[in-house]
mmCIF file of C-alpha atoms in Angstrom:
data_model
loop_
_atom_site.group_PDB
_atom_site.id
_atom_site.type_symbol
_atom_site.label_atom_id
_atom_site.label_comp_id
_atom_site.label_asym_id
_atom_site.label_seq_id
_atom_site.Cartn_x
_atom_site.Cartn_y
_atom_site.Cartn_z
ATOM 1 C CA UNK A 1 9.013 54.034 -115.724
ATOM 2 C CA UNK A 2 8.965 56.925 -112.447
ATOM 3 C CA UNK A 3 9.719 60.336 -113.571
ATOM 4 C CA UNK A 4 12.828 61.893 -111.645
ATOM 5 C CA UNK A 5 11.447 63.789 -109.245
ATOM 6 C CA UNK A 6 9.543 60.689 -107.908
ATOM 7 C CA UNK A 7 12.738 58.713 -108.109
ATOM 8 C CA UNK A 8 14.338 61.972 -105.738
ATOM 9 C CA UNK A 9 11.169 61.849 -103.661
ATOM 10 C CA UNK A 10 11.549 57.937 -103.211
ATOM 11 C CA UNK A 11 15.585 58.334 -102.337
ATOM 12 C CA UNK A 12 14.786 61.366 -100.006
ATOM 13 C CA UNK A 13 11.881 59.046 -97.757
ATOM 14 C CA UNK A 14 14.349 55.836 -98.230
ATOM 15 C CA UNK A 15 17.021 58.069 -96.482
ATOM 16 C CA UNK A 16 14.812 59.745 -93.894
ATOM 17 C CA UNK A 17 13.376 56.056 -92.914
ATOM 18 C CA UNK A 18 16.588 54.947 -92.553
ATOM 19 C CA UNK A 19 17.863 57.528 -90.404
ATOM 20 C CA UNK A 20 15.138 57.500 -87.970
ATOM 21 C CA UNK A 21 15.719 53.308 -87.647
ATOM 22 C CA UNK A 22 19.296 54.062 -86.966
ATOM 23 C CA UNK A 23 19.666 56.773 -84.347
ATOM 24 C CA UNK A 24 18.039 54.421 -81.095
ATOM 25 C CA UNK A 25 20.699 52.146 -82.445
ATOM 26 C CA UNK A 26 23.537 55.037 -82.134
ATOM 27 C CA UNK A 27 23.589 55.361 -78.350
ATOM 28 C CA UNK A 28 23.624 51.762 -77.060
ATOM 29 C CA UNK A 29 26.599 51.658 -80.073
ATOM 30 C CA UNK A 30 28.393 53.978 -77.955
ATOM 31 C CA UNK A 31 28.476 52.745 -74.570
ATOM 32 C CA UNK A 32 31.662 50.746 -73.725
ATOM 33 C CA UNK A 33 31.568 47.714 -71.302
ATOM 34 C CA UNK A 34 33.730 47.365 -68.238
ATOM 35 C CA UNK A 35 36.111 45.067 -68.252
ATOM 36 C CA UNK A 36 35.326 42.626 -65.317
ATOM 37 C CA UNK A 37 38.209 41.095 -64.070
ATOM 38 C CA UNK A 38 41.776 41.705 -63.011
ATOM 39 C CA UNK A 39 44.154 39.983 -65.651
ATOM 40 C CA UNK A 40 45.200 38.974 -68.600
ATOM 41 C CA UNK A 41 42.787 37.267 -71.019
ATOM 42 C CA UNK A 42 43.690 34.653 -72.975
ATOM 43 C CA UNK A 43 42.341 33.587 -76.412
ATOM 44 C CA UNK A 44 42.837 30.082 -78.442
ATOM 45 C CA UNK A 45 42.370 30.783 -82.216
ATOM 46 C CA UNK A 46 40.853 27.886 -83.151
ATOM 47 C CA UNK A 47 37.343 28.283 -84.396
ATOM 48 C CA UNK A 48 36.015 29.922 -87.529
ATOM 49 C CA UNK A 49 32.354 30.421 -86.781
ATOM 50 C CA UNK A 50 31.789 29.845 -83.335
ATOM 51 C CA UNK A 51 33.381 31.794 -80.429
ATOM 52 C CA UNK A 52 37.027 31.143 -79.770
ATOM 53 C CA UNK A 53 38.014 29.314 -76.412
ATOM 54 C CA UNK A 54 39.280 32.147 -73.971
ATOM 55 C CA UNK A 55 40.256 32.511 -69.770
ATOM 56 C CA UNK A 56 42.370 34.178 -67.840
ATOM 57 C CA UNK A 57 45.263 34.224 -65.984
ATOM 58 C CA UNK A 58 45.216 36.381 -62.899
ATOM 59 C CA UNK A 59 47.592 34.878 -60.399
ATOM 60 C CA UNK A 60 51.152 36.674 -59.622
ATOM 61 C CA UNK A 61 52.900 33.417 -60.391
ATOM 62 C CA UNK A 62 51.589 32.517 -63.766
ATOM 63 C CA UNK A 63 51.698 36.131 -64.926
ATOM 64 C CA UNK A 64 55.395 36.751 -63.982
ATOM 65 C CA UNK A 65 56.574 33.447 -65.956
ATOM 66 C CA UNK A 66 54.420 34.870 -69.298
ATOM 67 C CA UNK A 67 56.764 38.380 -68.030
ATOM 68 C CA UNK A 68 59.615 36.111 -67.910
ATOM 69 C CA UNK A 69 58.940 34.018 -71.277
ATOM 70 C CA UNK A 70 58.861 37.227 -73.094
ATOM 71 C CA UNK A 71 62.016 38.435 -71.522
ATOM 72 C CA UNK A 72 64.373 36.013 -72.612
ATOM 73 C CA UNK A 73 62.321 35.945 -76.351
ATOM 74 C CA UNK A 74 65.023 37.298 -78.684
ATOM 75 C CA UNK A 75 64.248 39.983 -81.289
ATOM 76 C CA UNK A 76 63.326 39.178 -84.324
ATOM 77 C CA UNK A 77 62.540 40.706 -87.888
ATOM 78 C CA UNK A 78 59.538 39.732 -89.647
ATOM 79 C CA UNK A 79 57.917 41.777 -93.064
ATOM 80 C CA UNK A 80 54.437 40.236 -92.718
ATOM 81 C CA UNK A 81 52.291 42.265 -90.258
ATOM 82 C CA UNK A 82 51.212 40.138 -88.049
ATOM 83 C CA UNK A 83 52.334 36.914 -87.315
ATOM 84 C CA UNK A 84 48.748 34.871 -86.757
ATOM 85 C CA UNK A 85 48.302 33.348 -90.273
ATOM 86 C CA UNK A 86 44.363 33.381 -91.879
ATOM 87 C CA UNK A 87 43.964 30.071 -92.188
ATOM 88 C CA UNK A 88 41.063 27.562 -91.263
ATOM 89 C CA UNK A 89 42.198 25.634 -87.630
ATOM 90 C CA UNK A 90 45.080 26.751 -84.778
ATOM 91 C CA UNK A 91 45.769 30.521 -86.112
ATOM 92 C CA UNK A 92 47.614 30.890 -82.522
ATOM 93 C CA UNK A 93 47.102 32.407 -79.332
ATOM 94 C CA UNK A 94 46.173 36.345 -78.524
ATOM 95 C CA UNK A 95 46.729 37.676 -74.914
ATOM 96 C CA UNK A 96 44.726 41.103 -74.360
ATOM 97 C CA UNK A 97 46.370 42.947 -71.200
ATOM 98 C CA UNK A 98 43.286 45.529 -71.037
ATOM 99 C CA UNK A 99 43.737 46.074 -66.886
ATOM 100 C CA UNK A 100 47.667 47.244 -67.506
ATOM 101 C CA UNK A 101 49.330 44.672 -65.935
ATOM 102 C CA UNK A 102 52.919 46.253 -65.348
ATOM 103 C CA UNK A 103 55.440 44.342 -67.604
ATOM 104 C CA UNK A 104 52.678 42.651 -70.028
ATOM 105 C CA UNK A 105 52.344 44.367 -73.523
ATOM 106 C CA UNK A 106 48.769 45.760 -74.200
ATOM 107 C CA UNK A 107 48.693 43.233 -76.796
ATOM 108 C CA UNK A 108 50.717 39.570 -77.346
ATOM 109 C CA UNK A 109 50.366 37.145 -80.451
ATOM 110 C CA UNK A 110 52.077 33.989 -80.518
ATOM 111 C CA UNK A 111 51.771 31.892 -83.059
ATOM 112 C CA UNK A 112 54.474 29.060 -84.374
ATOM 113 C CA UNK A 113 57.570 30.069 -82.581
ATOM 114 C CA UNK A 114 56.476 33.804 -83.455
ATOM 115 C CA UNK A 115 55.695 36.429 -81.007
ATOM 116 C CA UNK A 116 54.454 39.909 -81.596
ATOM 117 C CA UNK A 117 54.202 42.631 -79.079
ATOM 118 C CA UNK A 118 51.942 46.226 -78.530
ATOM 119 C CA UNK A 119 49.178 47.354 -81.273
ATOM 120 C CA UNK A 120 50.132 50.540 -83.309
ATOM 121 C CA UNK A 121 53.963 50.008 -82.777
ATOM 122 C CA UNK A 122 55.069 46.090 -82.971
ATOM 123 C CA UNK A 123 57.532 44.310 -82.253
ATOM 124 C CA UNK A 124 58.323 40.710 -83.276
ATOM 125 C CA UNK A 125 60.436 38.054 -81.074
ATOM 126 C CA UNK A 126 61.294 34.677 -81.859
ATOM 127 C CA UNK A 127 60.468 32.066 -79.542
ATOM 128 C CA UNK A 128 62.152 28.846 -81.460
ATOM 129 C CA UNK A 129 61.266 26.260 -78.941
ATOM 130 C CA UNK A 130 57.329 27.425 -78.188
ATOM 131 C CA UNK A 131 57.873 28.068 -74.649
ATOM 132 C CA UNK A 132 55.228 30.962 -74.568
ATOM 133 C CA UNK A 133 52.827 29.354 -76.750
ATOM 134 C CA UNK A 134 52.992 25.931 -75.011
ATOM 135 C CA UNK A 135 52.560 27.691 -71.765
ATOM 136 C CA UNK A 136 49.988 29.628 -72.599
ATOM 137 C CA UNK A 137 48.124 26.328 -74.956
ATOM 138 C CA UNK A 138 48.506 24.238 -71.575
ATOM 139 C CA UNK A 139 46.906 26.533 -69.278
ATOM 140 C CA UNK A 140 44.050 26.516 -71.730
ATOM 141 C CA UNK A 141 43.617 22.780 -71.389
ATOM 142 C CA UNK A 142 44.015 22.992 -67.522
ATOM 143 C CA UNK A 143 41.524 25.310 -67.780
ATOM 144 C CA UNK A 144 39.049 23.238 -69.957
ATOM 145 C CA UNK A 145 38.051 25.902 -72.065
ATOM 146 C CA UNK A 146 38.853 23.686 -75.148
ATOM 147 C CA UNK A 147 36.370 20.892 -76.186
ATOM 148 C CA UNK A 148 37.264 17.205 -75.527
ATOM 149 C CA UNK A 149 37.192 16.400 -79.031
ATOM 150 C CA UNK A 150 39.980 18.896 -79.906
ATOM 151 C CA UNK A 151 42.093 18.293 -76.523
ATOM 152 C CA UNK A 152 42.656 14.894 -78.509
ATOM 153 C CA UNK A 153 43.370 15.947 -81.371
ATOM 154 C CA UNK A 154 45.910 17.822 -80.312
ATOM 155 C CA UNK A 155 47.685 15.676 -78.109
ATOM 156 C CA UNK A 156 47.335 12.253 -81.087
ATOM 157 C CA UNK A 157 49.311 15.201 -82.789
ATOM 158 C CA UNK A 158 51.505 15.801 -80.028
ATOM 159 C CA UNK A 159 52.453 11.989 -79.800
ATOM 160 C CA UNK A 160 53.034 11.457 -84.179
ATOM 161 C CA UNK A 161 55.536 14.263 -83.260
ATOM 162 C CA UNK A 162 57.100 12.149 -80.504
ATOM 163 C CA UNK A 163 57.092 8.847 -82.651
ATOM 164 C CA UNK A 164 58.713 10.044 -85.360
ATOM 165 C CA UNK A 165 61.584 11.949 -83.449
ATOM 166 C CA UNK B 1 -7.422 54.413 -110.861
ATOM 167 C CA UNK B 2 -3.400 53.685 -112.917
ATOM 168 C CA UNK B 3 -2.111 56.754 -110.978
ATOM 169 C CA UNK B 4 -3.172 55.616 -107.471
ATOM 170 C CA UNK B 5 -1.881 52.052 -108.740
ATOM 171 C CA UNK B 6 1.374 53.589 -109.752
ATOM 172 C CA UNK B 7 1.526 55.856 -106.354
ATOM 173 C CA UNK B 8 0.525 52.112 -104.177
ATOM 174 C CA UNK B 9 4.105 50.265 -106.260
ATOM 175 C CA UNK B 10 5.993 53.526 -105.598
ATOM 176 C CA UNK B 11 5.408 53.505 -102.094
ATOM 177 C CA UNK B 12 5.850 49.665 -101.428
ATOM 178 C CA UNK B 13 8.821 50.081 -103.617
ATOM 179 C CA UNK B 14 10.130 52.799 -101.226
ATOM 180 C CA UNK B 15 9.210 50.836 -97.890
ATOM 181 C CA UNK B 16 11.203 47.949 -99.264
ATOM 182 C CA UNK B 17 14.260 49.878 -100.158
ATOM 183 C CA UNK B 18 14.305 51.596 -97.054
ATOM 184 C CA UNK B 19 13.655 48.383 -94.552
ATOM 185 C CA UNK B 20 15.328 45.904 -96.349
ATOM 186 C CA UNK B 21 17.599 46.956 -99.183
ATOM 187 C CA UNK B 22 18.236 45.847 -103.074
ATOM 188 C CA UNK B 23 20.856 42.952 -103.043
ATOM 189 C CA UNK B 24 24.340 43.440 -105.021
ATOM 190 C CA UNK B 25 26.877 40.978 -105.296
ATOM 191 C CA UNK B 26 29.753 42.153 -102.932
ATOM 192 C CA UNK B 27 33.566 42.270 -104.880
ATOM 193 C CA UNK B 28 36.704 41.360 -102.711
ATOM 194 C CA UNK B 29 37.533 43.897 -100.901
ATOM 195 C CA UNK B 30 39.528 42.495 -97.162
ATOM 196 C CA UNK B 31 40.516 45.949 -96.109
ATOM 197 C CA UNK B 32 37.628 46.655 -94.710
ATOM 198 C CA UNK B 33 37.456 43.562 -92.639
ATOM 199 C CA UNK B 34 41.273 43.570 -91.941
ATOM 200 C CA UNK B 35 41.683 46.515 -89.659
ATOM 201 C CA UNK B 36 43.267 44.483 -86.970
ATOM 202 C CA UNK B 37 40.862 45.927 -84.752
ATOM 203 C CA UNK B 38 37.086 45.261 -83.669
ATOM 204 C CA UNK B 39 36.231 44.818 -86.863
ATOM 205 C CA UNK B 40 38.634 41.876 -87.914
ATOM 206 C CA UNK B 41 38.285 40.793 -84.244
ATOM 207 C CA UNK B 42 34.339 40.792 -83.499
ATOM 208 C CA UNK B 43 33.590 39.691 -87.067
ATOM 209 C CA UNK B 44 33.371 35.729 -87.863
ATOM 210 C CA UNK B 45 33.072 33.893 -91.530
ATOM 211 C CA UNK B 46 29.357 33.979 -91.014
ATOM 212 C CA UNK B 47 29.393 37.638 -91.055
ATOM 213 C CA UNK B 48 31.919 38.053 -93.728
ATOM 214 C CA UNK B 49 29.873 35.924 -95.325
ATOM 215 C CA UNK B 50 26.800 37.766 -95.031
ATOM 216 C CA UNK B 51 28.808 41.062 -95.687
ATOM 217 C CA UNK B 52 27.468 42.298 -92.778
ATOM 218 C CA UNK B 53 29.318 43.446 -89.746
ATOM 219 C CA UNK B 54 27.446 43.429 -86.269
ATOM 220 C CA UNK B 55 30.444 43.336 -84.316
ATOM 221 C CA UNK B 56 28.926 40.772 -82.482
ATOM 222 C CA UNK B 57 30.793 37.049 -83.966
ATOM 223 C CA UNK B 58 27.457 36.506 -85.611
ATOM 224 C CA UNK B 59 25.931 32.962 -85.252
ATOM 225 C CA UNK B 60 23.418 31.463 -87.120
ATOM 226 C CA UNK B 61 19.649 31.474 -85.710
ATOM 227 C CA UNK B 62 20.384 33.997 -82.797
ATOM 228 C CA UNK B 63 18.761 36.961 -84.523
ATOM 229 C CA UNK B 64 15.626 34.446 -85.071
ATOM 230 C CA UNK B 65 15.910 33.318 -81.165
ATOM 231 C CA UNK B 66 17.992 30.356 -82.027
ATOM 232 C CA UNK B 67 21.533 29.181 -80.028
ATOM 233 C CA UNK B 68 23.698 26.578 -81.890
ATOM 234 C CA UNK B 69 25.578 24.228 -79.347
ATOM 235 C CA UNK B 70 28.155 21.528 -79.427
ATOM 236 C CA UNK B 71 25.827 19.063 -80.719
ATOM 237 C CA UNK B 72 23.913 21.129 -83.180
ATOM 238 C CA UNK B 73 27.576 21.446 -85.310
ATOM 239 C CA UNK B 74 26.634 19.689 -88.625
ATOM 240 C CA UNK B 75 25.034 20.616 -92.079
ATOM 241 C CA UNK B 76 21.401 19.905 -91.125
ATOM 242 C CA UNK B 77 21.082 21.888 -87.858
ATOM 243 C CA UNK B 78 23.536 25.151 -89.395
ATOM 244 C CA UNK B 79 21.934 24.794 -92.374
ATOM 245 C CA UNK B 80 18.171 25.161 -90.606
ATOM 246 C CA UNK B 81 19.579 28.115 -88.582
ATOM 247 C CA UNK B 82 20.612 29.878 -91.462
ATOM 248 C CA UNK B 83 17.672 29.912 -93.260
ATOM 249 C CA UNK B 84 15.663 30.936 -90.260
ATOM 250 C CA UNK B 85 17.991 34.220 -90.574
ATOM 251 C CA UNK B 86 16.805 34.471 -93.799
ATOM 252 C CA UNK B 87 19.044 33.516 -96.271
ATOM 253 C CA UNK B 88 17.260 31.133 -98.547
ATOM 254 C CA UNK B 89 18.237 27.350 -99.880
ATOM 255 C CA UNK B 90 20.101 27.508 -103.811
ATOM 256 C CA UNK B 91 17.224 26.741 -105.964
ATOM 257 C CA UNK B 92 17.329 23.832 -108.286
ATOM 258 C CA UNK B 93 18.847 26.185 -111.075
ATOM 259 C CA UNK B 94 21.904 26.758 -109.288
ATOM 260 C CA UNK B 95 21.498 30.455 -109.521
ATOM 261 C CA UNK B 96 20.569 32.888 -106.514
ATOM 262 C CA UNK B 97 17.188 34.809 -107.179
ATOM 263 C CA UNK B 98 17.060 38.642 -106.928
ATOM 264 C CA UNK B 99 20.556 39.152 -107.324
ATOM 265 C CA UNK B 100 21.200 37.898 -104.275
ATOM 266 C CA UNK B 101 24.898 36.180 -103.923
ATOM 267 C CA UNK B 102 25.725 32.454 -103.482
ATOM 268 C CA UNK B 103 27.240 31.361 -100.017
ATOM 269 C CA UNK B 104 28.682 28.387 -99.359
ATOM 270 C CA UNK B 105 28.333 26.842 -95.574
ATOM 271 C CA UNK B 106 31.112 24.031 -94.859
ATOM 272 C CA UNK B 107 31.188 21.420 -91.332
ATOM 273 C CA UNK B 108 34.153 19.805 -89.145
ATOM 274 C CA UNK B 109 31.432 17.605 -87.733
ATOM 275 C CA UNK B 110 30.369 18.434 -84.170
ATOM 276 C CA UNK B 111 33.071 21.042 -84.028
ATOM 277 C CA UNK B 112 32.889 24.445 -86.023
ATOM 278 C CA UNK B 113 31.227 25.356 -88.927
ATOM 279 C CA UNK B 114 32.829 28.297 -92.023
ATOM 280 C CA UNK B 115 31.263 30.255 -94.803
ATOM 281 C CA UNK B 116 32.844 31.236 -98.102
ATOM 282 C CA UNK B 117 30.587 34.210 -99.928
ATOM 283 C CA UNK B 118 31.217 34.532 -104.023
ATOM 284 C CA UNK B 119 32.726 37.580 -105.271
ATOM 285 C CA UNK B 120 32.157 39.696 -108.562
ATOM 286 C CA UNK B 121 35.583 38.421 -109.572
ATOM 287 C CA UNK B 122 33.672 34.598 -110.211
ATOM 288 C CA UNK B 123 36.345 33.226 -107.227
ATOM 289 C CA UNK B 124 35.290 32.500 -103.369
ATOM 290 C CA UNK B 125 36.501 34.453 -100.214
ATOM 291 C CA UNK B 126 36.080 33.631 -96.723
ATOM 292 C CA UNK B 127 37.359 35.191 -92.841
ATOM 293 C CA UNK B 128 38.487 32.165 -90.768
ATOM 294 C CA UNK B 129 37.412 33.148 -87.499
ATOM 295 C CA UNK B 130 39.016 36.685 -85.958
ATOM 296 C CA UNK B 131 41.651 36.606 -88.705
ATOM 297 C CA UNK B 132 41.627 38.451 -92.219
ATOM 298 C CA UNK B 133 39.324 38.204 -94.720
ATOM 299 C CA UNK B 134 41.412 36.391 -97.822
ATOM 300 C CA UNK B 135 40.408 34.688 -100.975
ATOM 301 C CA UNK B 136 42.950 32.138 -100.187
ATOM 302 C CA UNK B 137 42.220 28.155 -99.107
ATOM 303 C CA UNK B 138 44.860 26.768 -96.619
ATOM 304 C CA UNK B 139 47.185 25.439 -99.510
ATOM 305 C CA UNK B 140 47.512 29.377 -100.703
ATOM 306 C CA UNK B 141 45.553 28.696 -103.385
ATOM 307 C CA UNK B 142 43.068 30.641 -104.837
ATOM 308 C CA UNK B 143 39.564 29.507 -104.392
ATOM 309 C CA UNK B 144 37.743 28.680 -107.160
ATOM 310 C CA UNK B 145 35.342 26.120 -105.617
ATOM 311 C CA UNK B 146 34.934 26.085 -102.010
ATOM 312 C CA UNK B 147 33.823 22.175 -102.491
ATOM 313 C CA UNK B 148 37.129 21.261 -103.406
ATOM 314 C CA UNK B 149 39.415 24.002 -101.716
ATOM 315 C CA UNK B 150 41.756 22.672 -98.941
ATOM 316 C CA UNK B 151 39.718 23.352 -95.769
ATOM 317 C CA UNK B 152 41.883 21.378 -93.203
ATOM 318 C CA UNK B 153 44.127 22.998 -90.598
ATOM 319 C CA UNK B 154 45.755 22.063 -87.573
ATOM 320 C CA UNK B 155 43.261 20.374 -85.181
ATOM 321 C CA UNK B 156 40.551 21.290 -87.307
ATOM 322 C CA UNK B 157 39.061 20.264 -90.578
ATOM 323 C CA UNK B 158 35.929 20.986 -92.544
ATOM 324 C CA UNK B 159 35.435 17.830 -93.891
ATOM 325 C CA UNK B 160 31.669 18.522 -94.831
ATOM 326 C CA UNK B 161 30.331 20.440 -97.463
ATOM 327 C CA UNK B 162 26.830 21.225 -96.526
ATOM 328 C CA UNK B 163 25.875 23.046 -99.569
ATOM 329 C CA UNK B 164 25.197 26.437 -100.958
ATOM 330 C CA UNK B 165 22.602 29.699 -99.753
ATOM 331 C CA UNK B 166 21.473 32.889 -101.118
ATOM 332 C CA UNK B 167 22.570 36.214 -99.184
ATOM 333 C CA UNK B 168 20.988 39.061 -99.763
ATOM 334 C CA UNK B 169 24.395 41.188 -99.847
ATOM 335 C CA UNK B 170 25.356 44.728 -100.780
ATOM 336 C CA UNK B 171 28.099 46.170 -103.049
ATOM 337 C CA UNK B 172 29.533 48.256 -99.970
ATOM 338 C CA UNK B 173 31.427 45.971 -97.528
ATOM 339 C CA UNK B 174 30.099 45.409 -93.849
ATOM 340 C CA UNK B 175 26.353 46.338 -95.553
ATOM 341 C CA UNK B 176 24.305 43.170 -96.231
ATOM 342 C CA UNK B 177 20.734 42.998 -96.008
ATOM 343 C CA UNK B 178 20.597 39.490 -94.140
ATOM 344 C CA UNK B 179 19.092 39.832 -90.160
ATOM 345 C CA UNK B 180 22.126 38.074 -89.090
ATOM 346 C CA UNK B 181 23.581 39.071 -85.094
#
C-alpha cells in the first residue's frame, strides 16, 4: 500500500522515537544499590509469582555453624548445572554472601540433600541427611518470613514423614 | 484530500509502532531467561509470561498503581490486576485478537499465583519463580494444556485454573509490549 521510501521514513522515526524514550531510562539502569546490611541473605524458593521469602543471618554463631555445615559436606559429582530443580513449589534454598563473609562461598544452593558452591566455577557437595538445608529452612520459620499457611504445610508434611517411618 | 488521509494513517501507524509495538507470538527460547544471573533471578512467571523482562519480579497491577497482598491471591483479584496492565480477557472465540498470544494465569488459593505463555511450537512454557524458563509441568511432561498439566509441588499447589489472557508479546525474548513492572 506505502511506497518504500515511506516504509524507510516510517522505520527511521519508529527508531529515533524509540531511542529518545530509552536513554532517561539508561542512567537510572546503571546505578547499582548498596547492599544494606552485614550478612548473609537468605532466600526460600517457594513462590512462582510473588516475591520469595528471604532474611538474614548476621550473628557470629549462626554463620560459623552454616561455615561448619559446609565443611564436613562431602564432595560430590553432579552433570546437571545447578542443583535447584524448575519446578512449581520448594525449588530450595539460595544463600547470597554479597558482604564477603570470610569462609562463606559468594554463592550457596541447597536443595534436596544437594549443595552447590561459588558462581562461574561450582562445586557440588552432598549433604545426605539435610543438615544445611534444615538449618537454614528453620531459621526461616524462626524468622517468620514464611506465611502461616505454608509453615503448616510443611510441618503436616514433616509429621506423614514421621508416621510412616 | 486521499494524500493528507494517507499521510494522517502513516503517521498514526508510525506513533503506534514506535510507543507500543506490533505483537508476535514469542517461540521457546529459555536461554535467554536462563542465564543464572539477574535475569533468571529478577524475572518471575508473570514476566516470562509477558515476554518481558523488567528485572523487577513483575507483579500484576503495580505498573497501573495496584499491590496484590496475601488476601488478594485468587483468580478474581489476579485476574482484575492483569487486565488493568493491559492484557485483555480471551474473547468468546477462543482466539487472541491482533496477534497477540494466549496466557494462561493459574491460583494455589490465597498463596501464589503462575503464568504459562503459548509458544509458536502449539505447546505451553512457563518460569516457576527465579528458576529456568522450561516447557516442562512438574511430572516432566511436556505441556500441552496448562489446565490439565501437573501444577503441584512441595508445599505448594496451583489448584485453580483462572483462565486464559491475551499478551501483546514480541518474537524477540525479554521484548513484550505489555506495561507490566
Amino acid at each position: 500500500m506505502f511506497g518504500a521510501d515511506r516504509s524507510t521514513k516510517c522505520f527511521a522515526f519508529a527508531v529515533v522515537l524509540s531511542v529518545l524514550m530509552l536513554v532517561p531510562l539508561c542512567g537510572a539502569a546503571a546505578g547499582t544499590q548498596p547492599t544494606e546490611f552485614a550478612g548473609l541473605k537468605v532466600t526460600v524458593l517457594l513462590f512462582s509469582g510473588r516475591p520469595d521469602p528471604s532474611y538474614i543471618i548476621d550473628d557470629a554463631a549462626s554463620i560459623d555453624r552454616v561455615k561448619k555445615m559446609l565443611e564436613v559436606a562431602k564432595e560430590a559429582k553432579f552433570e546437571k548445572p545447578t542443583v535447584t530443580p524448575s519446578i512449581l513449589g520448594y525449588k530450595g534454598i539460595v544463600v547470597e554472601n554479597a558482604r564477603n563473609v570470610p569462609g562463606i562461598p559468594s554463592r550457596i544452593a541447597v536443595y534436596n540433600g544437594t549443595i552447590e558452591t561459588g558462581l562461574e566455577r561450582k562445586k557440588f557437595l552432598a549433604d545426605e541427611s539435610k543438615t544445611l538445608e534444615n538449618y537454614l529452612l528453620d531459621k526461616a520459620i524462626e524468622s517468620k518470613v514464611i506465611d502461616e499457611k505454608i509453615v503448616k504445610r510443611m510441618k503436616s508434611e514433616e509429621d506423614m514423614r514421621k508416621d510412616t517411618h | 484530500m486521499v494524500q493528507k488521509g494517507l499521510r494522517f494513517g502513516l503517521l498514526l501507524g508510525c506513533l503506534i509502532v514506535a510507543v507500543g509495538g506490533c505483537c508476535t507470538m514469542p517461540s521457546y527460547n529459555p536461554a535467554f531467561w536462563n542465564d543464572a544471573g539477574t535475569v533468571q533471578s529478577k524475572n518471575n512467571c508473570y514476566n516470562y509470561g509477558n515476554n518481558k523482562r523488567t528485572d523487577t519480579y513483575a507483579q500484576p497491577g503495580k505498573a497501573s498503581g495496584q499491590t496484590l497482598t496475601w488476601g488478594n491471591m485468587n483468580c478474581a483479584d489476579v485476574r482484575k490486576a492483569a487486565v488493568a496492565d493491559g492484557l485483555e480477557m480471551l474473547p468468546a472465540s477462543g482466539v487472541c485478537p491482533d496477534k497477540k498470544d494466549k496466557v494462561a494465569l493459574v491460583v494455589d488459593p490465597g498463596t501464589d499465583y503462575h503464568w504459562y505463555r503459548l509458544d509458536t511450537s502449539g505447546t505451553w512454557s512457563h518460569k516457576p519463580g527465579s528458576g529456568q524458563a522450561t516447557n516442562r509441568d512438574n511430572s516432566n511432561n511436556s505441556i500441552m494444556n496448562p489446565e490439565t498439566a501437573n501444577r503441584c509441588g512441595q508445599w505448594l499447589c496451583y489448584t485453580e485454573f483462572c483462565g486464559y489472557h491475551c499478551a501483546c508479546s514480541n518474537a524477540d525474548e525479554g521484548k513484550g509490549h505489555e506495561k507490566i513492572n
